[in-house]
Amino acid sequence: MALSAKMLLRQGQSLVMTPQLLQAIKLLQYSSVELSAFVEEELERNPLLERAEETPDQPATGIDALAEVQNLEAASEFASGEPQEADWNSDQLPVSSQALTESLGTDCENAFDGDRELSPAADQAKLDSLGISETAWSGTGGGEGSGEAGNIEAYIAEETTLADHLARQLAIVTPDATQRMIGLAIIDALDETGYLREKVEDIAERLGAPAAMVEHALSLVQSLEPTGIAARDLAECLALQLRERDRYDPAMQAMIANLHLVAKRDLGALRKACGVDEEDILDMFAEIRSLDPKPGRAFGSTAATVVVPDVIVKAARDGSWLIELNSEALPRVLVNHAYAARVSRTHTADDDKNFVSQCLQTANWLTKSLEQRARTILKVSTEIVRRQDAFLSQGVEYLRPLNLKNIADAVGLHESTVSRVTSNKYMATPRGMFELKYFFTASIAAHGGGDAYSAEAVRFKIKQMIDAEPPNAVLSDDAIVEKLKAHDIDIARRTVAKYRESLKIPSSVERRRDKQAQAARSA
């Protein structure tokens, strides 16, 4: 067999993931926050990109148009006879009752009793005798001579962090600078829930201090508010709070030492460990529930992120639904072709032309990708609303089973594209804010062979049944299965248990015990 080199011409097809295609895929799966951050980076990087609101079409030019608008506003305010905004934000406050009456548009008859009959000169003389000048009121706005309105945000209380809250108390508790320094190191080692995850020995080694001194500083920090702070585990956190309430007796100590039995609600073992009867055990349970297992969570270290809906659904007068994209969640950018042409004409260097050409290509592709992303989101959202019309009008019980393939076949897209579109996207509906993936649920077969039920609707029915059960007739998982079959829902017992656990609902034995104890206490 002879080996030889040959040249062959072969035709084939292959998918090449270009940088532009990769960018379009990333834009599709970005949330509104991530998309805004990405567009901001592109605006800084690309000189040909501009925000859409930066270049409005103005019929008048610059200062003349602004002055005309300001004159019209002033004339309308004067004609209305109402006090203008500048009157309330002025740096100078009139000092006489007559000036106040004319300036603020209010009657001062019931005020300034002592100087109502005085003239403005007498008013000023009286203020001078008290050591108050007319300029003493200046600076209450946005700064003397600044001409700006008062900054309301400057008067908003600063958010107190857990570390600041504890540091202020520590400075009062101990005058010793060394103890304060060690205490601040302990405070810095706390996590957001208020627990001390670092060992005392490690802190002592890091600071070069004796372990006994660190232990003493830890006891000082644990004496601060909120109670239970700087605990090393859950048992110590609960013990600190019980000591403050003077309820850390031997029986409670035994229960705290056996928290694993409390989690299992093993009353028999707890009665033996604590040496009390079942009624006292239930009272101790109630007292432990009233404690805060995470005392540091009241001081959030990070601000909560506000969810901005990508799609807004409203009810129309004819009973249909109006679906529109949220303009606030869509970044609007424009390509400055005039600037690109001007730079290309004035710069003859090849590097400059290549840079401008590359920026223009990137800007055009970005705008097309943003437009395609918006169209795809609207198309998928419209199909979701069409299929989940009963949910929007009647509630969770009527949520239909839905998967990605159903939507992909209906709108002519691939399932992976639909998955990217529905990730981290939210829809504002008359029933609340929902992530688009919320509408995709598994199907539960009907007992009589009818239409299938969605898993979310079945989970909602289970919660309704458990909430309505009386204390003397608590439903077991088998009883829930039978009741669901009566509603034409075919479901297995293990599925009911899985749904119940996902709803954080205890078992029937625990629910019966809790409800009977609650009924006995209320009686």
XYZ file of C-alpha atoms in Angstrom:
523
model
C 0.000 0.000 0.000
C 1.565 3.222 -1.158
C 1.176 6.478 0.775
C 1.028 9.728 -1.124
C -0.077 13.345 -0.602
C -3.101 14.583 -2.558
C -4.997 17.854 -2.874
C -8.782 17.476 -2.619
C -11.579 20.043 -2.873
C -14.369 19.341 -0.353
C -17.485 21.376 0.419
C -19.048 21.354 3.890
C -20.977 23.395 6.430
C -19.963 24.275 9.976
C -21.112 26.707 12.616
C -18.463 29.197 13.616
C -19.000 31.073 16.884
C -17.854 34.548 15.947
C -17.273 37.166 18.655
C -20.429 38.970 17.527
C -22.515 35.812 17.853
C -21.094 35.121 21.298
C -21.935 38.684 22.309
C -25.526 38.293 21.095
C -25.916 35.086 23.119
C -24.533 36.761 26.238
C -26.834 39.754 25.828
C -29.805 37.411 25.574
C -29.174 35.796 28.945
C -28.157 38.979 30.786
C -30.523 40.374 33.388
C -31.496 44.040 33.208
C -28.843 44.990 35.774
C -26.099 43.040 33.999
C -27.167 44.472 30.648
C -27.017 48.049 31.973
C -23.517 47.442 33.324
C -22.389 45.959 30.009
C -23.784 48.877 28.011
C -22.096 51.357 30.363
C -18.750 49.667 29.678
C -19.363 49.839 25.931
C -20.279 53.541 26.168
C -16.955 54.252 27.863
C -15.009 52.067 25.449
C -16.602 53.055 22.126
C -16.579 56.771 21.158
C -19.258 56.227 18.496
C -21.906 55.064 20.979
C -24.170 57.586 22.696
C -27.187 57.408 24.937
C -30.417 58.069 23.116
C -31.549 60.732 25.584
C -28.327 62.717 25.121
C -29.200 63.811 21.581
C -32.871 64.905 21.542
C -34.342 66.906 18.700
C -34.715 70.425 20.045
C -36.511 73.069 17.956
C -34.793 75.901 19.797
C -31.125 76.269 20.620
C -29.321 76.133 23.929
C -29.780 79.055 26.284
C -32.622 80.706 24.389
C -34.868 77.623 24.611
C -34.029 77.149 28.288
C -34.732 80.779 29.081
C -38.031 80.644 27.248
C -39.108 77.567 29.219
C -38.097 79.209 32.491
C -40.038 82.381 31.601
C -43.136 80.367 30.768
C -42.901 78.491 34.079
C -42.444 81.739 35.995
C -45.401 83.343 34.239
C -47.667 80.345 34.937
C -46.705 80.287 38.609
C -47.261 84.022 38.918
C -50.645 83.795 37.218
C -51.764 80.982 39.493
C -51.078 83.057 42.599
C -49.398 80.063 44.296
C -46.030 80.349 46.040
C -43.187 79.344 43.777
C -40.725 76.587 44.507
C -37.929 79.151 44.839
C -39.825 80.748 47.720
C -39.587 77.556 49.766
C -35.953 76.838 48.873
C -34.701 80.423 49.259
C -31.496 81.061 51.163
C -33.028 84.172 52.802
C -36.115 83.930 54.998
C -38.175 87.113 55.579
C -38.052 88.199 59.192
C -41.247 90.270 59.465
C -44.782 88.940 59.655
C -45.860 91.151 56.747
C -43.043 89.845 54.573
C -43.891 86.261 55.563
C -47.543 86.817 54.660
C -46.680 88.186 51.231
C -43.916 85.645 50.516
C -45.459 82.394 51.702
C -49.069 83.204 50.802
C -50.383 82.406 54.277
C -52.060 84.316 57.060
C -49.855 85.005 60.081
C -52.688 86.377 62.212
C -52.295 83.659 64.840
C -48.515 83.948 64.970
C -46.012 86.554 66.095
C -48.351 88.042 68.707
C -45.749 90.312 70.218
C -44.652 92.022 67.025
C -47.775 91.942 64.846
C -48.178 95.727 65.101
C -44.506 96.504 64.630
C -43.077 97.843 61.414
C -40.382 96.005 59.447
C -37.765 98.362 60.888
C -38.980 97.616 64.419
C -38.929 93.907 63.629
C -35.328 94.134 62.545
C -34.408 96.214 65.587
C -35.946 93.602 67.881
C -34.025 90.839 66.143
C -30.816 92.847 66.438
C -31.403 93.246 70.165
C -31.647 89.457 70.439
C -28.453 88.990 68.493
C -30.191 87.593 65.397
C -29.375 89.023 62.020
C -31.304 88.657 58.805
C -28.422 86.729 57.263
C -28.585 84.171 60.067
C -31.106 82.242 58.022
C -28.795 81.938 55.020
C -27.151 78.657 54.212
C -30.228 76.548 54.955
C -30.611 75.623 51.303
C -28.082 74.072 48.994
C -25.277 76.388 50.200
C -24.886 80.135 50.486
C -24.922 81.723 47.099
C -25.215 78.391 45.336
C -28.699 79.039 43.990
C -29.540 75.331 44.364
C -32.522 73.828 46.121
C -32.070 72.156 49.464
C -30.651 68.635 49.318
C -33.231 66.439 51.044
C -30.931 63.391 50.856
C -28.492 65.175 53.183
C -31.030 64.842 56.002
C -31.676 61.117 55.538
C -30.349 59.046 58.415
C -27.250 57.027 57.623
C -27.717 53.269 57.585
C -26.009 51.796 60.637
C -23.984 48.651 60.081
C -23.560 45.900 62.645
C -19.877 46.741 63.121
C -20.585 50.442 63.759
C -23.420 49.596 66.153
C -21.187 47.294 68.212
C -18.146 49.595 68.090
C -20.116 52.486 69.609
C -21.291 50.290 72.463
C -17.818 48.851 73.019
C -16.351 52.329 73.488
C -18.833 52.866 76.349
C -18.452 49.443 77.952
C -14.681 49.462 78.449
C -12.213 52.361 78.845
C -9.212 50.045 78.256
C -7.676 50.767 74.851
C -6.212 47.263 74.573
C -9.570 45.606 75.220
C -11.219 47.928 72.713
C -8.635 47.025 70.079
C -9.171 43.290 70.619
C -12.931 43.798 70.716
C -12.845 45.636 67.375
C -10.860 42.751 65.890
C -13.556 40.352 67.109
C -16.290 42.576 65.676
C -14.524 42.634 62.301
C -14.437 38.813 62.341
C -18.243 38.506 62.673
C -20.259 37.341 59.686
C -23.469 38.993 58.487
C -25.601 36.880 60.833
C -23.546 37.941 63.874
C -21.633 34.703 64.501
C -17.925 34.478 65.253
C -16.578 31.843 62.878
C -12.891 32.398 63.703
C -11.373 30.584 66.661
C -10.247 32.553 69.698
C -6.809 30.960 69.465
C -6.415 32.156 65.875
C -7.433 35.699 66.835
C -4.973 35.674 69.761
C -2.169 34.441 67.501
C -2.985 37.028 64.831
C -3.015 39.893 67.360
C -0.135 38.595 69.478
C -2.274 38.733 72.627
C -2.900 36.141 75.350
C -5.900 33.872 74.753
C -7.340 34.813 78.175
C -7.384 38.488 77.168
C -9.163 37.649 73.908
C -11.716 35.571 75.828
C -12.403 38.521 78.125
C -12.834 40.855 75.138
C -15.190 38.287 73.590
C -17.316 38.288 76.740
C -17.524 42.083 76.498
C -18.683 41.912 72.868
C -21.234 39.221 73.757
C -22.704 41.548 76.388
C -23.611 44.116 73.720
C -26.882 44.533 71.846
C -28.362 42.687 70.013
C -28.217 39.863 72.508
C -26.644 36.691 71.179
C -24.057 38.479 69.087
C -20.546 37.021 68.646
C -21.725 33.495 69.491
C -19.645 30.655 68.087
C -22.574 28.337 67.418
C -26.355 28.224 67.657
C -26.366 26.755 71.168
C -24.228 29.601 72.545
C -26.386 32.180 70.733
C -29.576 30.832 72.321
C -27.892 30.492 75.722
C -26.834 34.170 75.683
C -30.401 35.266 74.997
C -31.837 32.960 77.661
C -29.353 34.242 80.249
C -30.491 37.785 79.587
C -34.107 36.687 80.201
C -33.004 34.804 83.356
C -34.425 31.590 81.888
C -31.245 29.551 81.578
C -32.173 27.058 84.279
C -30.881 23.442 84.354
C -33.836 22.132 82.336
C -33.254 24.719 79.630
C -29.521 24.002 79.674
C -30.266 20.365 79.000
C -32.558 21.265 76.099
C -29.959 23.608 74.561
C -27.385 20.826 74.878
C -29.716 18.512 72.909
C -30.760 20.739 70.021
C -30.638 17.718 67.701
C -33.520 16.229 69.708
C -35.377 19.562 69.480
C -35.020 19.480 65.698
C -36.465 15.951 65.633
C -39.124 16.911 68.202
C -38.304 13.771 70.169
C -40.400 14.545 73.242
C -39.644 11.288 74.996
C -35.886 11.745 74.882
C -36.194 15.409 75.847
C -38.345 14.572 78.874
C -35.643 12.221 80.105
C -32.839 14.711 79.392
C -34.577 17.725 80.951
C -36.443 15.966 83.745
C -39.747 17.758 83.118
C -43.143 16.716 81.811
C -44.470 17.145 78.258
C -46.339 20.375 79.018
C -43.138 22.055 80.226
C -41.315 20.764 77.157
C -43.879 22.421 74.888
C -43.553 25.698 76.820
C -39.775 25.517 76.442
C -40.247 24.907 72.725
C -42.337 28.070 72.465
C -39.707 30.061 74.346
C -36.912 28.861 72.071
C -38.994 29.799 69.025
C -39.227 33.366 70.335
C -35.418 33.705 70.265
C -33.479 35.093 67.312
C -31.078 32.501 65.861
C -29.412 35.158 63.654
C -29.096 38.344 65.726
C -26.993 40.154 63.124
C -29.481 39.938 60.286
C -31.241 43.144 61.433
C -28.161 45.032 60.206
C -27.996 44.185 56.526
C -24.466 44.449 55.157
C -25.696 44.732 51.579
C -28.614 46.697 50.252
C -31.500 44.720 48.858
C -31.606 44.621 45.103
C -34.791 45.969 43.592
C -36.164 43.733 40.854
C -37.031 45.673 37.710
C -39.573 43.915 35.472
C -38.540 43.335 31.882
C -42.127 42.836 30.700
C -45.327 44.509 31.906
C -48.704 42.798 31.460
C -51.925 44.788 31.840
C -55.569 43.881 31.404
C -57.304 45.423 28.402
C -60.920 46.562 28.344
C -61.969 43.743 26.011
C -60.658 41.058 28.399
C -57.386 40.452 26.582
C -53.877 41.223 27.874
C -51.563 44.032 26.850
C -47.910 42.932 26.824
C -45.188 45.559 26.527
C -41.510 45.836 27.301
C -40.455 47.970 30.232
C -38.668 50.946 28.724
C -36.804 51.581 31.979
C -35.098 48.186 31.730
C -34.004 48.708 28.107
C -30.807 50.703 27.565
C -31.185 53.046 24.601
C -28.030 53.729 22.589
C -27.391 55.407 19.257
C -24.544 55.205 16.740
C -23.047 58.578 15.816
C -22.456 58.043 12.095
C -21.761 61.750 11.530
C -18.843 61.682 13.954
C -17.492 58.504 12.338
C -17.623 60.097 8.869
C -15.945 63.289 10.114
C -13.104 61.374 11.763
C -12.621 59.227 8.647
C -12.316 62.360 6.481
C -9.916 64.236 8.730
C -7.645 61.324 9.708
C -5.718 59.658 6.921
C -3.615 57.263 8.994
C -4.476 53.601 8.487
C -4.509 52.886 12.221
C -7.044 55.655 12.836
C -9.290 54.460 10.031
C -9.110 50.871 11.218
C -9.972 51.929 14.768
C -12.975 53.978 13.625
C -14.133 51.173 11.347
C -13.894 48.619 14.150
C -15.765 50.906 16.571
C -18.480 51.500 13.976
C -18.889 47.783 13.344
C -19.078 47.035 17.076
C -21.589 49.818 17.680
C -23.844 48.678 14.821
C -23.739 45.102 16.021
C -24.531 46.118 19.593
C -27.600 48.108 18.592
C -28.829 45.242 16.405
C -28.230 42.754 19.237
C -30.161 44.901 21.719
C -33.055 45.214 19.285
C -33.078 41.469 18.606
C -32.941 40.758 22.342
C -35.960 42.982 22.994
C -37.947 41.366 20.178
C -37.145 37.860 21.392
C -38.151 38.647 24.981
C -41.425 40.172 23.806
C -42.169 37.217 21.518
C -41.539 34.624 24.252
C -43.447 36.628 26.879
C -46.440 37.000 24.577
C -46.627 33.254 24.057
C -46.308 32.612 27.809
C -49.170 35.006 28.543
C -51.292 33.371 25.846
C -50.806 29.912 27.356
C -51.163 31.030 30.994
C -54.216 33.224 30.464
C -56.235 31.297 33.081
C -53.572 31.875 35.725
C -53.578 35.639 35.159
C -57.350 35.861 35.359
C -58.201 33.240 38.028
C -55.122 32.403 40.098
C -52.469 29.786 40.835
C -54.916 26.873 40.750
C -55.283 27.384 37.003
C -51.583 27.431 36.184
C -51.086 25.056 33.258
C -48.140 22.692 32.784
C -45.599 24.190 30.414
C -42.083 23.382 29.252
C -39.445 25.054 27.102
C -40.228 22.905 24.065
C -43.830 24.126 23.939
C -42.733 27.757 23.746
C -39.812 27.014 21.401
C -42.067 25.245 18.881
C -44.677 28.010 19.063
C -42.295 30.932 18.446
C -39.830 29.138 16.152
C -36.795 29.271 18.411
C -34.463 26.692 19.907
C -35.053 25.479 23.451
C -31.666 26.822 24.560
C -32.653 30.271 23.275
C -35.927 30.177 25.217
C -33.996 29.071 28.311
C -31.652 32.064 27.999
C -34.563 34.442 27.434
C -36.411 33.288 30.554
C -33.353 33.334 32.847
C -33.260 36.306 35.240
C -36.146 38.032 33.445
C -39.216 39.175 35.344
C -42.804 39.875 34.372
C -45.045 42.329 36.225
C -48.643 41.100 36.150
C -51.836 42.075 37.985
C -51.114 39.090 40.262
C -47.613 40.206 41.160
C -44.047 39.981 39.962
C -42.927 36.613 38.607
C -39.775 35.305 37.014
C -40.450 33.972 33.539
C -39.255 30.532 34.612
C -42.046 30.445 37.199
C -44.544 29.714 34.436
C -42.700 26.526 33.406
C -43.885 23.696 35.643
C -44.041 19.931 35.379
C -47.330 18.223 34.583
C -49.300 15.982 36.948
C -51.581 13.513 35.204
C -55.320 13.707 35.752
C -56.936 10.699 37.475
C -59.685 10.391 34.873
C -57.421 10.962 31.880
C -58.387 14.617 31.388
C -56.149 17.675 31.134
C -52.965 17.511 33.185
C -52.329 19.769 36.169
C -49.218 21.833 36.780
C -46.981 20.978 39.708
C -47.315 24.518 41.095
C -51.114 24.278 41.095
C -50.973 20.926 42.909
C -48.548 22.373 45.452
C -50.971 25.233 46.042
C -53.863 22.793 46.576
C -51.822 20.832 49.120
C -51.077 24.022 51.059
C -54.762 24.972 51.024
C -55.772 21.561 52.416
C -53.197 21.708 55.211
C -54.120 25.274 56.186
C -57.788 24.297 56.473
C -57.299 21.110 58.518
C -58.650 21.172 62.114
C -56.402 20.206 65.073
C -58.330 16.984 65.713
C -58.267 15.824 62.078
C -54.780 16.498 60.731
C -54.280 15.136 57.214
C -51.598 12.549 56.605
C -49.834 12.301 53.253
C -52.047 9.331 52.325
C -55.171 11.328 53.166
C -53.928 14.200 50.993
C -53.421 11.746 48.122
C -57.027 10.556 48.443
C -58.350 14.116 48.565
C -56.360 15.021 45.456
C -57.782 12.000 43.654
C -61.224 13.316 44.519
C -60.169 16.468 42.646
C -59.136 14.266 39.661
C -55.388 14.607 40.380
C -53.318 11.421 40.152
C -50.255 11.789 42.380
C -48.046 9.466 44.420
C -47.549 9.730 48.170
C -43.794 10.399 47.856
C -44.575 13.314 45.522
C -46.949 14.770 48.104
C -44.221 14.459 50.747
C -41.724 16.156 48.430
C -44.073 19.049 47.717
C -44.924 19.392 51.410
C -41.229 19.563 52.331
C -40.583 22.149 49.592
C -43.287 24.289 51.218
C -41.515 23.853 54.596
C -44.599 22.187 56.098
C -43.878 19.653 58.880
C -45.250 16.129 58.945
C -48.754 15.276 60.150
C -47.428 14.093 63.545
C -45.621 17.388 64.180
C -48.582 19.448 62.934
C -51.008 17.564 65.179
C -48.762 18.104 68.212
C -48.286 21.828 67.481
C -51.973 22.495 66.827
C -53.120 20.617 69.914
C -50.586 22.475 72.073
C -51.682 25.792 70.577
C -55.341 24.936 71.211
C -54.536 23.980 74.829
C -52.691 27.254 75.442
C -55.492 29.321 73.921
C -58.065 27.481 76.050
